[in-house]
Amino acid sequence: GRVLARDLEATVDVPAYDVSAMDGYAVGARVEKGQRLTVGGMIAAGDRPGLDLPAATAYRIMTGAPVPTSTSAIVPIEQTNGGLEKVEFSSSSSEGQHIRRGGEIVRAGEPLLSAGHLLTPGAQSLLATHGFSEIAVHRQPSVATLSTGNEVVPPDHKPEPGQLRDSHTAFLTSAGRGLGLSFEPLGIARDTPEDLLAFLERGIQHDVLLVSGGVSMGAFDFVEPALEKLGCRTLIDAVAVQPGKPLVVARHSQGWVIGLPGNPASVMVSFWLFVRPLLRALQGLPDGFWQGALRGILGVGLPAGKDRDRFLAAEVETREGHILVRPFLPRGSHDIVAFAHGRALVRIRPGAREAVPGEPCEILPLSDWPLPDTEP
């Protein structure tokens, strides 16, 4: 799951020498159906290479074992009588069959993996083959989250009239785990410049600080002025998307601050579209806005587009090789239920006409999909 920071070269030839690809017999010349040869011995994987193969002799050989010099072919045991002293062949051989040549995969000194390569389980296996126990990878960013609002209480508190539970921290820390990152929740800041400033001062010690709420145009939205006091430079203070328009992106000497809107759906859409690409890029992974989007087929219709990009949560399933998409029609940026069920974002571009079931659509996966193919 980490990303390689430097190019790596192969340290050994793979295979290290000519080896057998099958359990069978090594022969020094073409054999014909019905031909019999004396068995000179047995070669196992791990035996030292360099054994010579005498004329009119076959060697019993195991998969991965070094082939004797002057070997013409490996005849699979299924095509013989399996004899230990004399072997009879039930089919003829062809030159070079079932021999893995030394260095045919990669030779020592050749490029192995390039910087920027995602270390998959297969890559880990390759590194082990070449003896790499430590490698340079991109550092994972440290990320903190902060919720704001006088009305916000922790999830384990019973809200008083006018209060609501903090859902943003649970969403963000869980979404962070999906990226292989551990976010540090800082708590809930009151809507006062002093309290907010104290929390933000702690938060900007991290590479990325995610602040929920306080970034709109309300009388108690103090995030941007507080960030300015801390020396942060605002790059963006609104984006042309729905939900999630009031988004703040700021830079400081140590990293980034992303000011997310206060409504749950807006926080989620902003995270998937803007925060996730940033966090992946900081880990050395190529990413960007709407990168990784897929084509789906609508199971229900979509409303026409307005003046900005619109994103809806959607259920997805595979059907006959296609991704069937059922958007949840919007009930506002507070509709957290839709996003609890949705496993993708579906996009309505500005000015798009109304779409009907069966038409194509654009979707962005929000997680790994357990998608068994279902019957229509």
mmCIF file with all atom_site columns, C-alpha atoms in Angstrom, residues 130-337:
data_model
loop_
_atom_site.group_PDB
_atom_site.id
_atom_site.type_symbol
_atom_site.label_atom_id
_atom_site.label_alt_id
_atom_site.label_comp_id
_atom_site.label_asym_id
_atom_site.label_entity_id
_atom_site.label_seq_id
_atom_site.pdbx_PDB_ins_code
_atom_site.Cartn_x
_atom_site.Cartn_y
_atom_site.Cartn_z
_atom_site.occupancy
_atom_site.B_iso_or_equiv
_atom_site.pdbx_formal_charge
_atom_site.auth_seq_id
_atom_site.auth_comp_id
_atom_site.auth_asym_id
_atom_site.auth_atom_id
_atom_site.pdbx_PDB_model_num
ATOM 1   C CA . HIS A 1 130 ? 15.752  -9.712 -4.888  1.00 0.00 ? 130 HIS A CA 1
ATOM 2   C CA . GLY A 1 131 ? 16.633  -9.501 -1.213  1.00 0.00 ? 131 GLY A CA 1
ATOM 3   C CA . PHE A 1 132 ? 15.235  -6.047 -0.443  1.00 0.00 ? 132 PHE A CA 1
ATOM 4   C CA . SER A 1 133 ? 14.393  -5.838 3.260   1.00 0.00 ? 133 SER A CA 1
ATOM 5   C CA . GLU A 1 134 ? 14.242  -2.020 3.469   1.00 0.00 ? 134 GLU A CA 1
ATOM 6   C CA . ILE A 1 135 ? 13.315  0.428  0.720   1.00 0.00 ? 135 ILE A CA 1
ATOM 7   C CA . ALA A 1 136 ? 12.569  4.157  0.477   1.00 0.00 ? 136 ALA A CA 1
ATOM 8   C CA . VAL A 1 137 ? 8.851   4.961  0.267   1.00 0.00 ? 137 VAL A CA 1
ATOM 9   C CA . HIS A 1 138 ? 6.858   8.166  0.336   1.00 0.00 ? 138 HIS A CA 1
ATOM 10  C CA . ARG A 1 139 ? 6.048   9.289  3.861   1.00 0.00 ? 139 ARG A CA 1
ATOM 11  C CA . GLN A 1 140 ? 2.418   9.043  4.901   1.00 0.00 ? 140 GLN A CA 1
ATOM 12  C CA . PRO A 1 141 ? 0.981   12.458 5.798   1.00 0.00 ? 141 PRO A CA 1
ATOM 13  C CA . SER A 1 142 ? -0.116  13.172 9.343   1.00 0.00 ? 142 SER A CA 1
ATOM 14  C CA . VAL A 1 143 ? -3.745  14.313 9.352   1.00 0.00 ? 143 VAL A CA 1
ATOM 15  C CA . ALA A 1 144 ? -5.862  15.938 12.061  1.00 0.00 ? 144 ALA A CA 1
ATOM 16  C CA . THR A 1 145 ? -9.613  16.587 12.109  1.00 0.00 ? 145 THR A CA 1
ATOM 17  C CA . LEU A 1 146 ? -11.494 19.357 13.888  1.00 0.00 ? 146 LEU A CA 1
ATOM 18  C CA . SER A 1 147 ? -15.238 19.891 14.169  1.00 0.00 ? 147 SER A CA 1
ATOM 19  C CA . THR A 1 148 ? -16.640 23.319 14.982  1.00 0.00 ? 148 THR A CA 1
ATOM 20  C CA . GLY A 1 149 ? -19.892 24.743 16.294  1.00 0.00 ? 149 GLY A CA 1
ATOM 21  C CA . ASN A 1 150 ? -21.553 25.721 19.571  1.00 0.00 ? 150 ASN A CA 1
ATOM 22  C CA . GLU A 1 151 ? -24.377 23.340 18.724  1.00 0.00 ? 151 GLU A CA 1
ATOM 23  C CA . VAL A 1 152 ? -22.154 20.293 18.174  1.00 0.00 ? 152 VAL A CA 1
ATOM 24  C CA . VAL A 1 153 ? -21.683 17.634 20.872  1.00 0.00 ? 153 VAL A CA 1
ATOM 25  C CA . PRO A 1 154 ? -19.754 14.323 20.808  1.00 0.00 ? 154 PRO A CA 1
ATOM 26  C CA . PRO A 1 155 ? -21.629 11.227 19.545  1.00 0.00 ? 155 PRO A CA 1
ATOM 27  C CA . ASP A 1 156 ? -21.813 9.692  23.024  1.00 0.00 ? 156 ASP A CA 1
ATOM 28  C CA . HIS A 1 157 ? -23.686 12.751 24.390  1.00 0.00 ? 157 HIS A CA 1
ATOM 29  C CA . LYS A 1 158 ? -27.447 13.120 24.338  1.00 0.00 ? 158 LYS A CA 1
ATOM 30  C CA . PRO A 1 159 ? -28.146 16.368 22.480  1.00 0.00 ? 159 PRO A CA 1
ATOM 31  C CA . GLU A 1 160 ? -30.074 19.069 24.285  1.00 0.00 ? 160 GLU A CA 1
ATOM 32  C CA . PRO A 1 161 ? -32.687 21.031 22.323  1.00 0.00 ? 161 PRO A CA 1
ATOM 33  C CA . GLY A 1 162 ? -30.842 22.920 19.587  1.00 0.00 ? 162 GLY A CA 1
ATOM 34  C CA . GLN A 1 163 ? -27.795 20.637 19.666  1.00 0.00 ? 163 GLN A CA 1
ATOM 35  C CA . LEU A 1 164 ? -26.682 17.830 17.333  1.00 0.00 ? 164 LEU A CA 1
ATOM 36  C CA . ARG A 1 165 ? -24.126 15.044 17.454  1.00 0.00 ? 165 ARG A CA 1
ATOM 37  C CA . ASP A 1 166 ? -20.820 15.334 15.620  1.00 0.00 ? 166 ASP A CA 1
ATOM 38  C CA . SER A 1 167 ? -20.958 12.988 12.607  1.00 0.00 ? 167 SER A CA 1
ATOM 39  C CA . HIS A 1 168 ? -18.014 14.521 10.743  1.00 0.00 ? 168 HIS A CA 1
ATOM 40  C CA . THR A 1 169 ? -15.245 13.049 12.899  1.00 0.00 ? 169 THR A CA 1
ATOM 41  C CA . ALA A 1 170 ? -16.615 9.516  12.525  1.00 0.00 ? 170 ALA A CA 1
ATOM 42  C CA . PHE A 1 171 ? -16.860 9.893  8.758   1.00 0.00 ? 171 PHE A CA 1
ATOM 43  C CA . LEU A 1 172 ? -13.410 11.443 8.289   1.00 0.00 ? 172 LEU A CA 1
ATOM 44  C CA . THR A 1 173 ? -11.498 9.021  10.524  1.00 0.00 ? 173 THR A CA 1
ATOM 45  C CA . SER A 1 174 ? -13.192 6.065  8.833   1.00 0.00 ? 174 SER A CA 1
ATOM 46  C CA . ALA A 1 175 ? -12.536 7.451  5.354   1.00 0.00 ? 175 ALA A CA 1
ATOM 47  C CA . GLY A 1 176 ? -8.914  7.995  6.381   1.00 0.00 ? 176 GLY A CA 1
ATOM 48  C CA . ARG A 1 177 ? -8.569  4.351  7.399   1.00 0.00 ? 177 ARG A CA 1
ATOM 49  C CA . GLY A 1 178 ? -9.803  3.445  3.935   1.00 0.00 ? 178 GLY A CA 1
ATOM 50  C CA . LEU A 1 179 ? -6.714  5.245  2.601   1.00 0.00 ? 179 LEU A CA 1
ATOM 51  C CA . GLY A 1 180 ? -4.425  3.473  5.052   1.00 0.00 ? 180 GLY A CA 1
ATOM 52  C CA . LEU A 1 181 ? -4.082  6.599  7.214   1.00 0.00 ? 181 LEU A CA 1
ATOM 53  C CA . SER A 1 182 ? -4.777  7.252  10.877  1.00 0.00 ? 182 SER A CA 1
ATOM 54  C CA . PHE A 1 183 ? -6.363  10.655 11.513  1.00 0.00 ? 183 PHE A CA 1
ATOM 55  C CA . GLU A 1 184 ? -6.033  12.405 14.871  1.00 0.00 ? 184 GLU A CA 1
ATOM 56  C CA . PRO A 1 185 ? -9.363  13.902 16.062  1.00 0.00 ? 185 PRO A CA 1
ATOM 57  C CA . LEU A 1 186 ? -8.724  17.199 17.892  1.00 0.00 ? 186 LEU A CA 1
ATOM 58  C CA . GLY A 1 187 ? -12.257 17.550 19.240  1.00 0.00 ? 187 GLY A CA 1
ATOM 59  C CA . ILE A 1 188 ? -14.900 20.244 18.853  1.00 0.00 ? 188 ILE A CA 1
ATOM 60  C CA . ALA A 1 189 ? -14.084 23.969 18.806  1.00 0.00 ? 189 ALA A CA 1
ATOM 61  C CA . ARG A 1 190 ? -16.608 26.532 19.993  1.00 0.00 ? 190 ARG A CA 1
ATOM 62  C CA . ASP A 1 191 ? -17.683 29.332 17.663  1.00 0.00 ? 191 ASP A CA 1
ATOM 63  C CA . THR A 1 192 ? -15.411 31.927 19.235  1.00 0.00 ? 192 THR A CA 1
ATOM 64  C CA . PRO A 1 193 ? -12.254 33.329 17.629  1.00 0.00 ? 193 PRO A CA 1
ATOM 65  C CA . GLU A 1 194 ? -10.216 32.477 20.729  1.00 0.00 ? 194 GLU A CA 1
ATOM 66  C CA . ASP A 1 195 ? -11.276 28.836 21.012  1.00 0.00 ? 195 ASP A CA 1
ATOM 67  C CA . LEU A 1 196 ? -11.001 28.261 17.283  1.00 0.00 ? 196 LEU A CA 1
ATOM 68  C CA . LEU A 1 197 ? -7.537  29.845 17.136  1.00 0.00 ? 197 LEU A CA 1
ATOM 69  C CA . ALA A 1 198 ? -6.251  27.567 19.903  1.00 0.00 ? 198 ALA A CA 1
ATOM 70  C CA . PHE A 1 199 ? -7.489  24.433 18.147  1.00 0.00 ? 199 PHE A CA 1
ATOM 71  C CA . LEU A 1 200 ? -6.199  25.545 14.743  1.00 0.00 ? 200 LEU A CA 1
ATOM 72  C CA . GLU A 1 201 ? -2.774  26.284 16.210  1.00 0.00 ? 201 GLU A CA 1
ATOM 73  C CA . ARG A 1 202 ? -2.547  22.646 17.286  1.00 0.00 ? 202 ARG A CA 1
ATOM 74  C CA . GLY A 1 203 ? -3.962  21.385 14.014  1.00 0.00 ? 203 GLY A CA 1
ATOM 75  C CA . ILE A 1 204 ? -1.469  23.087 11.709  1.00 0.00 ? 204 ILE A CA 1
ATOM 76  C CA . GLN A 1 205 ? 1.339   21.082 13.288  1.00 0.00 ? 205 GLN A CA 1
ATOM 77  C CA . HIS A 1 206 ? 0.090   18.279 11.020  1.00 0.00 ? 206 HIS A CA 1
ATOM 78  C CA . ASP A 1 207 ? 0.664   17.932 7.292   1.00 0.00 ? 207 ASP A CA 1
ATOM 79  C CA . VAL A 1 208 ? -3.074  18.236 6.698   1.00 0.00 ? 208 VAL A CA 1
ATOM 80  C CA . LEU A 1 209 ? -5.792  19.676 8.935   1.00 0.00 ? 209 LEU A CA 1
ATOM 81  C CA . LEU A 1 210 ? -9.443  19.013 8.066   1.00 0.00 ? 210 LEU A CA 1
ATOM 82  C CA . VAL A 1 211 ? -11.845 21.509 9.661   1.00 0.00 ? 211 VAL A CA 1
ATOM 83  C CA . SER A 1 212 ? -15.598 20.885 9.470   1.00 0.00 ? 212 SER A CA 1
ATOM 84  C CA . GLY A 1 213 ? -17.879 23.914 9.586   1.00 0.00 ? 213 GLY A CA 1
ATOM 85  C CA . GLY A 1 214 ? -17.242 27.618 10.078  1.00 0.00 ? 214 GLY A CA 1
ATOM 86  C CA . VAL A 1 215 ? -16.244 28.320 6.459   1.00 0.00 ? 215 VAL A CA 1
ATOM 87  C CA . SER A 1 216 ? -19.427 29.839 5.048   1.00 0.00 ? 216 SER A CA 1
ATOM 88  C CA . MET A 1 217 ? -20.731 33.418 5.260   1.00 0.00 ? 217 MET A CA 1
ATOM 89  C CA . GLY A 1 218 ? -22.452 33.245 8.651   1.00 0.00 ? 218 GLY A CA 1
ATOM 90  C CA . ALA A 1 219 ? -21.860 35.583 11.578  1.00 0.00 ? 219 ALA A CA 1
ATOM 91  C CA . PHE A 1 220 ? -20.045 32.795 13.460  1.00 0.00 ? 220 PHE A CA 1
ATOM 92  C CA . ASP A 1 221 ? -17.898 31.496 10.621  1.00 0.00 ? 221 ASP A CA 1
ATOM 93  C CA . PHE A 1 222 ? -14.446 32.415 11.946  1.00 0.00 ? 222 PHE A CA 1
ATOM 94  C CA . VAL A 1 223 ? -12.219 29.815 10.298  1.00 0.00 ? 223 VAL A CA 1
ATOM 95  C CA . GLU A 1 224 ? -10.771 31.941 7.482   1.00 0.00 ? 224 GLU A CA 1
ATOM 96  C CA . PRO A 1 225 ? -9.849  34.962 9.667   1.00 0.00 ? 225 PRO A CA 1
ATOM 97  C CA . ALA A 1 226 ? -8.283  32.619 12.241  1.00 0.00 ? 226 ALA A CA 1
ATOM 98  C CA . LEU A 1 227 ? -6.226  30.867 9.552   1.00 0.00 ? 227 LEU A CA 1
ATOM 99  C CA . GLU A 1 228 ? -5.021  34.244 8.294   1.00 0.00 ? 228 GLU A CA 1
ATOM 100 C CA . LYS A 1 229 ? -3.817  35.124 11.802  1.00 0.00 ? 229 LYS A CA 1
ATOM 101 C CA . LEU A 1 230 ? -1.813  31.903 11.854  1.00 0.00 ? 230 LEU A CA 1
ATOM 102 C CA . GLY A 1 231 ? -0.051  32.806 8.605   1.00 0.00 ? 231 GLY A CA 1
ATOM 103 C CA . CYS A 1 232 ? -2.051  30.553 6.309   1.00 0.00 ? 232 CYS A CA 1
ATOM 104 C CA . ARG A 1 233 ? -2.597  31.655 2.714   1.00 0.00 ? 233 ARG A CA 1
ATOM 105 C CA . THR A 1 234 ? -6.057  30.952 1.325   1.00 0.00 ? 234 THR A CA 1
ATOM 106 C CA . LEU A 1 235 ? -5.956  29.485 -2.173  1.00 0.00 ? 235 LEU A CA 1
ATOM 107 C CA . ILE A 1 236 ? -9.650  28.621 -2.614  1.00 0.00 ? 236 ILE A CA 1
ATOM 108 C CA . ASP A 1 237 ? -12.728 29.737 -0.685  1.00 0.00 ? 237 ASP A CA 1
ATOM 109 C CA . ALA A 1 238 ? -15.516 28.308 -2.851  1.00 0.00 ? 238 ALA A CA 1
ATOM 110 C CA . VAL A 1 239 ? -15.953 25.617 -5.524  1.00 0.00 ? 239 VAL A CA 1
ATOM 111 C CA . ALA A 1 240 ? -18.610 25.249 -8.208  1.00 0.00 ? 240 ALA A CA 1
ATOM 112 C CA . VAL A 1 241 ? -20.111 22.000 -6.911  1.00 0.00 ? 241 VAL A CA 1
ATOM 113 C CA . GLN A 1 242 ? -23.339 21.010 -5.191  1.00 0.00 ? 242 GLN A CA 1
ATOM 114 C CA . PRO A 1 243 ? -23.270 20.058 -2.386  1.00 0.00 ? 243 PRO A CA 1
ATOM 115 C CA . GLY A 1 244 ? -20.035 21.481 -1.009  1.00 0.00 ? 244 GLY A CA 1
ATOM 116 C CA . LYS A 1 245 ? -19.706 24.999 -2.418  1.00 0.00 ? 245 LYS A CA 1
ATOM 117 C CA . PRO A 1 246 ? -18.164 26.665 0.694   1.00 0.00 ? 246 PRO A CA 1
ATOM 118 C CA . LEU A 1 247 ? -14.789 24.871 0.620   1.00 0.00 ? 247 LEU A CA 1
ATOM 119 C CA . VAL A 1 248 ? -11.602 26.530 1.883   1.00 0.00 ? 248 VAL A CA 1
ATOM 120 C CA . VAL A 1 249 ? -8.137  25.382 0.846   1.00 0.00 ? 249 VAL A CA 1
ATOM 121 C CA . ALA A 1 250 ? -5.209  27.083 2.595   1.00 0.00 ? 250 ALA A CA 1
ATOM 122 C CA . ARG A 1 251 ? -1.434  26.556 2.702   1.00 0.00 ? 251 ARG A CA 1
ATOM 123 C CA . HIS A 1 252 ? 1.107   27.209 5.414   1.00 0.00 ? 252 HIS A CA 1
ATOM 124 C CA . SER A 1 253 ? 4.808   26.446 5.804   1.00 0.00 ? 253 SER A CA 1
ATOM 125 C CA . GLN A 1 254 ? 4.176   22.934 7.151   1.00 0.00 ? 254 GLN A CA 1
ATOM 126 C CA . GLY A 1 255 ? 1.239   21.793 5.077   1.00 0.00 ? 255 GLY A CA 1
ATOM 127 C CA . TRP A 1 256 ? -2.411  22.183 4.169   1.00 0.00 ? 256 TRP A CA 1
ATOM 128 C CA . VAL A 1 257 ? -5.699  23.189 5.784   1.00 0.00 ? 257 VAL A CA 1
ATOM 129 C CA . ILE A 1 258 ? -8.982  22.131 4.184   1.00 0.00 ? 258 ILE A CA 1
ATOM 130 C CA . GLY A 1 259 ? -12.057 23.887 5.519   1.00 0.00 ? 259 GLY A CA 1
ATOM 131 C CA . LEU A 1 260 ? -15.042 21.643 4.840   1.00 0.00 ? 260 LEU A CA 1
ATOM 132 C CA . PRO A 1 261 ? -18.699 22.768 4.891   1.00 0.00 ? 261 PRO A CA 1
ATOM 133 C CA . GLY A 1 262 ? -20.884 22.007 7.892   1.00 0.00 ? 262 GLY A CA 1
ATOM 134 C CA . ASN A 1 263 ? -23.548 19.794 6.337   1.00 0.00 ? 263 ASN A CA 1
ATOM 135 C CA . PRO A 1 264 ? -22.835 16.028 6.318   1.00 0.00 ? 264 PRO A CA 1
ATOM 136 C CA . ALA A 1 265 ? -23.399 15.433 2.598   1.00 0.00 ? 265 ALA A CA 1
ATOM 137 C CA . SER A 1 266 ? -21.239 18.450 1.781   1.00 0.00 ? 266 SER A CA 1
ATOM 138 C CA . VAL A 1 267 ? -18.424 17.119 3.972   1.00 0.00 ? 267 VAL A CA 1
ATOM 139 C CA . MET A 1 268 ? -18.582 13.735 2.293   1.00 0.00 ? 268 MET A CA 1
ATOM 140 C CA . VAL A 1 269 ? -18.679 15.039 -1.280  1.00 0.00 ? 269 VAL A CA 1
ATOM 141 C CA . SER A 1 270 ? -15.846 17.478 -0.531  1.00 0.00 ? 270 SER A CA 1
ATOM 142 C CA . PHE A 1 271 ? -13.744 14.699 0.949   1.00 0.00 ? 271 PHE A CA 1
ATOM 143 C CA . TRP A 1 272 ? -14.165 12.341 -2.015  1.00 0.00 ? 272 TRP A CA 1
ATOM 144 C CA . LEU A 1 273 ? -13.616 15.033 -4.635  1.00 0.00 ? 273 LEU A CA 1
ATOM 145 C CA . PHE A 1 274 ? -10.861 17.146 -3.081  1.00 0.00 ? 274 PHE A CA 1
ATOM 146 C CA . VAL A 1 275 ? -9.387  15.732 0.133   1.00 0.00 ? 275 VAL A CA 1
ATOM 147 C CA . ARG A 1 276 ? -8.884  12.133 -0.986  1.00 0.00 ? 276 ARG A CA 1
ATOM 148 C CA . PRO A 1 277 ? -6.942  13.161 -4.139  1.00 0.00 ? 277 PRO A CA 1
ATOM 149 C CA . LEU A 1 278 ? -4.720  15.458 -2.027  1.00 0.00 ? 278 LEU A CA 1
ATOM 150 C CA . LEU A 1 279 ? -3.953  12.745 0.539   1.00 0.00 ? 279 LEU A CA 1
ATOM 151 C CA . ARG A 1 280 ? -3.192  10.200 -2.183  1.00 0.00 ? 280 ARG A CA 1
ATOM 152 C CA . ALA A 1 281 ? -0.934  12.670 -3.991  1.00 0.00 ? 281 ALA A CA 1
ATOM 153 C CA . LEU A 1 282 ? 0.972   13.329 -0.755  1.00 0.00 ? 282 LEU A CA 1
ATOM 154 C CA . GLN A 1 283 ? 1.634   9.575  -0.579  1.00 0.00 ? 283 GLN A CA 1
ATOM 155 C CA . GLY A 1 284 ? 3.081   9.598  -4.099  1.00 0.00 ? 284 GLY A CA 1
ATOM 156 C CA . LEU A 1 285 ? -0.006  8.284  -5.882  1.00 0.00 ? 285 LEU A CA 1
ATOM 157 C CA . PRO A 1 286 ? -1.296  9.996  -9.042  1.00 0.00 ? 286 PRO A CA 1
ATOM 158 C CA . ASP A 1 287 ? -4.760  11.377 -8.383  1.00 0.00 ? 287 ASP A CA 1
ATOM 159 C CA . GLY A 1 288 ? -6.968  14.353 -9.062  1.00 0.00 ? 288 GLY A CA 1
ATOM 160 C CA . PHE A 1 289 ? -10.509 15.647 -9.216  1.00 0.00 ? 289 PHE A CA 1
ATOM 161 C CA . TRP A 1 290 ? -12.851 12.956 -10.610 1.00 0.00 ? 290 TRP A CA 1
ATOM 162 C CA . GLN A 1 291 ? -9.890  10.715 -11.456 1.00 0.00 ? 291 GLN A CA 1
ATOM 163 C CA . GLY A 1 292 ? -10.841 7.046  -11.421 1.00 0.00 ? 292 GLY A CA 1
ATOM 164 C CA . ALA A 1 293 ? -14.417 7.727  -12.529 1.00 0.00 ? 293 ALA A CA 1
ATOM 165 C CA . LEU A 1 294 ? -16.249 4.868  -14.253 1.00 0.00 ? 294 LEU A CA 1
ATOM 166 C CA . ARG A 1 295 ? -19.092 4.570  -16.732 1.00 0.00 ? 295 ARG A CA 1
ATOM 167 C CA . GLY A 1 296 ? -22.371 3.187  -15.418 1.00 0.00 ? 296 GLY A CA 1
ATOM 168 C CA . ILE A 1 297 ? -25.933 2.649  -16.621 1.00 0.00 ? 297 ILE A CA 1
ATOM 169 C CA . LEU A 1 298 ? -28.753 4.452  -14.844 1.00 0.00 ? 298 LEU A CA 1
ATOM 170 C CA . GLY A 1 299 ? -31.342 2.316  -13.087 1.00 0.00 ? 299 GLY A CA 1
ATOM 171 C CA . VAL A 1 300 ? -33.394 5.422  -12.248 1.00 0.00 ? 300 VAL A CA 1
ATOM 172 C CA . GLY A 1 301 ? -33.473 8.839  -13.877 1.00 0.00 ? 301 GLY A CA 1
ATOM 173 C CA . LEU A 1 302 ? -31.400 11.932 -13.082 1.00 0.00 ? 302 LEU A CA 1
ATOM 174 C CA . PRO A 1 303 ? -32.618 15.550 -12.974 1.00 0.00 ? 303 PRO A CA 1
ATOM 175 C CA . ALA A 1 304 ? -31.247 18.107 -15.411 1.00 0.00 ? 304 ALA A CA 1
ATOM 176 C CA . GLY A 1 305 ? -28.048 19.960 -14.577 1.00 0.00 ? 305 GLY A CA 1
ATOM 177 C CA . LYS A 1 306 ? -28.059 23.557 -13.393 1.00 0.00 ? 306 LYS A CA 1
ATOM 178 C CA . ASP A 1 307 ? -25.186 26.043 -13.172 1.00 0.00 ? 307 ASP A CA 1
ATOM 179 C CA . ARG A 1 308 ? -22.609 23.847 -11.405 1.00 0.00 ? 308 ARG A CA 1
ATOM 180 C CA . ASP A 1 309 ? -21.539 20.246 -11.059 1.00 0.00 ? 309 ASP A CA 1
ATOM 181 C CA . ARG A 1 310 ? -23.909 18.255 -8.915  1.00 0.00 ? 310 ARG A CA 1
ATOM 182 C CA . PHE A 1 311 ? -23.089 15.005 -7.139  1.00 0.00 ? 311 PHE A CA 1
ATOM 183 C CA . LEU A 1 312 ? -25.518 12.458 -5.734  1.00 0.00 ? 312 LEU A CA 1
ATOM 184 C CA . ALA A 1 313 ? -24.952 9.339  -3.686  1.00 0.00 ? 313 ALA A CA 1
ATOM 185 C CA . ALA A 1 314 ? -25.841 6.140  -5.517  1.00 0.00 ? 314 ALA A CA 1
ATOM 186 C CA . GLU A 1 315 ? -26.193 2.411  -4.978  1.00 0.00 ? 315 GLU A CA 1
ATOM 187 C CA . VAL A 1 316 ? -24.370 0.232  -7.501  1.00 0.00 ? 316 VAL A CA 1
ATOM 188 C CA . GLU A 1 317 ? -24.457 -3.381 -8.627  1.00 0.00 ? 317 GLU A CA 1
ATOM 189 C CA . THR A 1 318 ? -23.072 -5.354 -11.551 1.00 0.00 ? 318 THR A CA 1
ATOM 190 C CA . ARG A 1 319 ? -25.506 -6.882 -13.982 1.00 0.00 ? 319 ARG A CA 1
ATOM 191 C CA . GLU A 1 320 ? -24.421 -8.785 -17.079 1.00 0.00 ? 320 GLU A CA 1
ATOM 192 C CA . GLY A 1 321 ? -21.032 -7.107 -16.986 1.00 0.00 ? 321 GLY A CA 1
ATOM 193 C CA . HIS A 1 322 ? -22.404 -3.569 -16.598 1.00 0.00 ? 322 HIS A CA 1
ATOM 194 C CA . ILE A 1 323 ? -22.498 -1.290 -13.547 1.00 0.00 ? 323 ILE A CA 1
ATOM 195 C CA . LEU A 1 324 ? -26.113 -0.494 -12.735 1.00 0.00 ? 324 LEU A CA 1
ATOM 196 C CA . VAL A 1 325 ? -26.447 2.811  -10.878 1.00 0.00 ? 325 VAL A CA 1
ATOM 197 C CA . ARG A 1 326 ? -29.399 3.878  -8.755  1.00 0.00 ? 326 ARG A CA 1
ATOM 198 C CA . PRO A 1 327 ? -28.920 7.470  -7.532  1.00 0.00 ? 327 PRO A CA 1
ATOM 199 C CA . PHE A 1 328 ? -30.650 8.704  -4.410  1.00 0.00 ? 328 PHE A CA 1
ATOM 200 C CA . LEU A 1 329 ? -32.605 11.752 -5.480  1.00 0.00 ? 329 LEU A CA 1
ATOM 201 C CA . PRO A 1 330 ? -31.449 14.689 -3.360  1.00 0.00 ? 330 PRO A CA 1
ATOM 202 C CA . ARG A 1 331 ? -33.282 15.884 -0.297  1.00 0.00 ? 331 ARG A CA 1
ATOM 203 C CA . GLY A 1 332 ? -30.655 18.442 0.688   1.00 0.00 ? 332 GLY A CA 1
ATOM 204 C CA . SER A 1 333 ? -27.059 18.532 1.907   1.00 0.00 ? 333 SER A CA 1
ATOM 205 C CA . HIS A 1 334 ? -28.187 17.246 5.318   1.00 0.00 ? 334 HIS A CA 1
ATOM 206 C CA . ASP A 1 335 ? -29.344 13.909 3.825   1.00 0.00 ? 335 ASP A CA 1
ATOM 207 C CA . ILE A 1 336 ? -26.888 11.636 5.621   1.00 0.00 ? 336 ILE A CA 1
ATOM 208 C CA . VAL A 1 337 ? -29.059 8.551  5.041   1.00 0.00 ? 337 VAL A CA 1
#
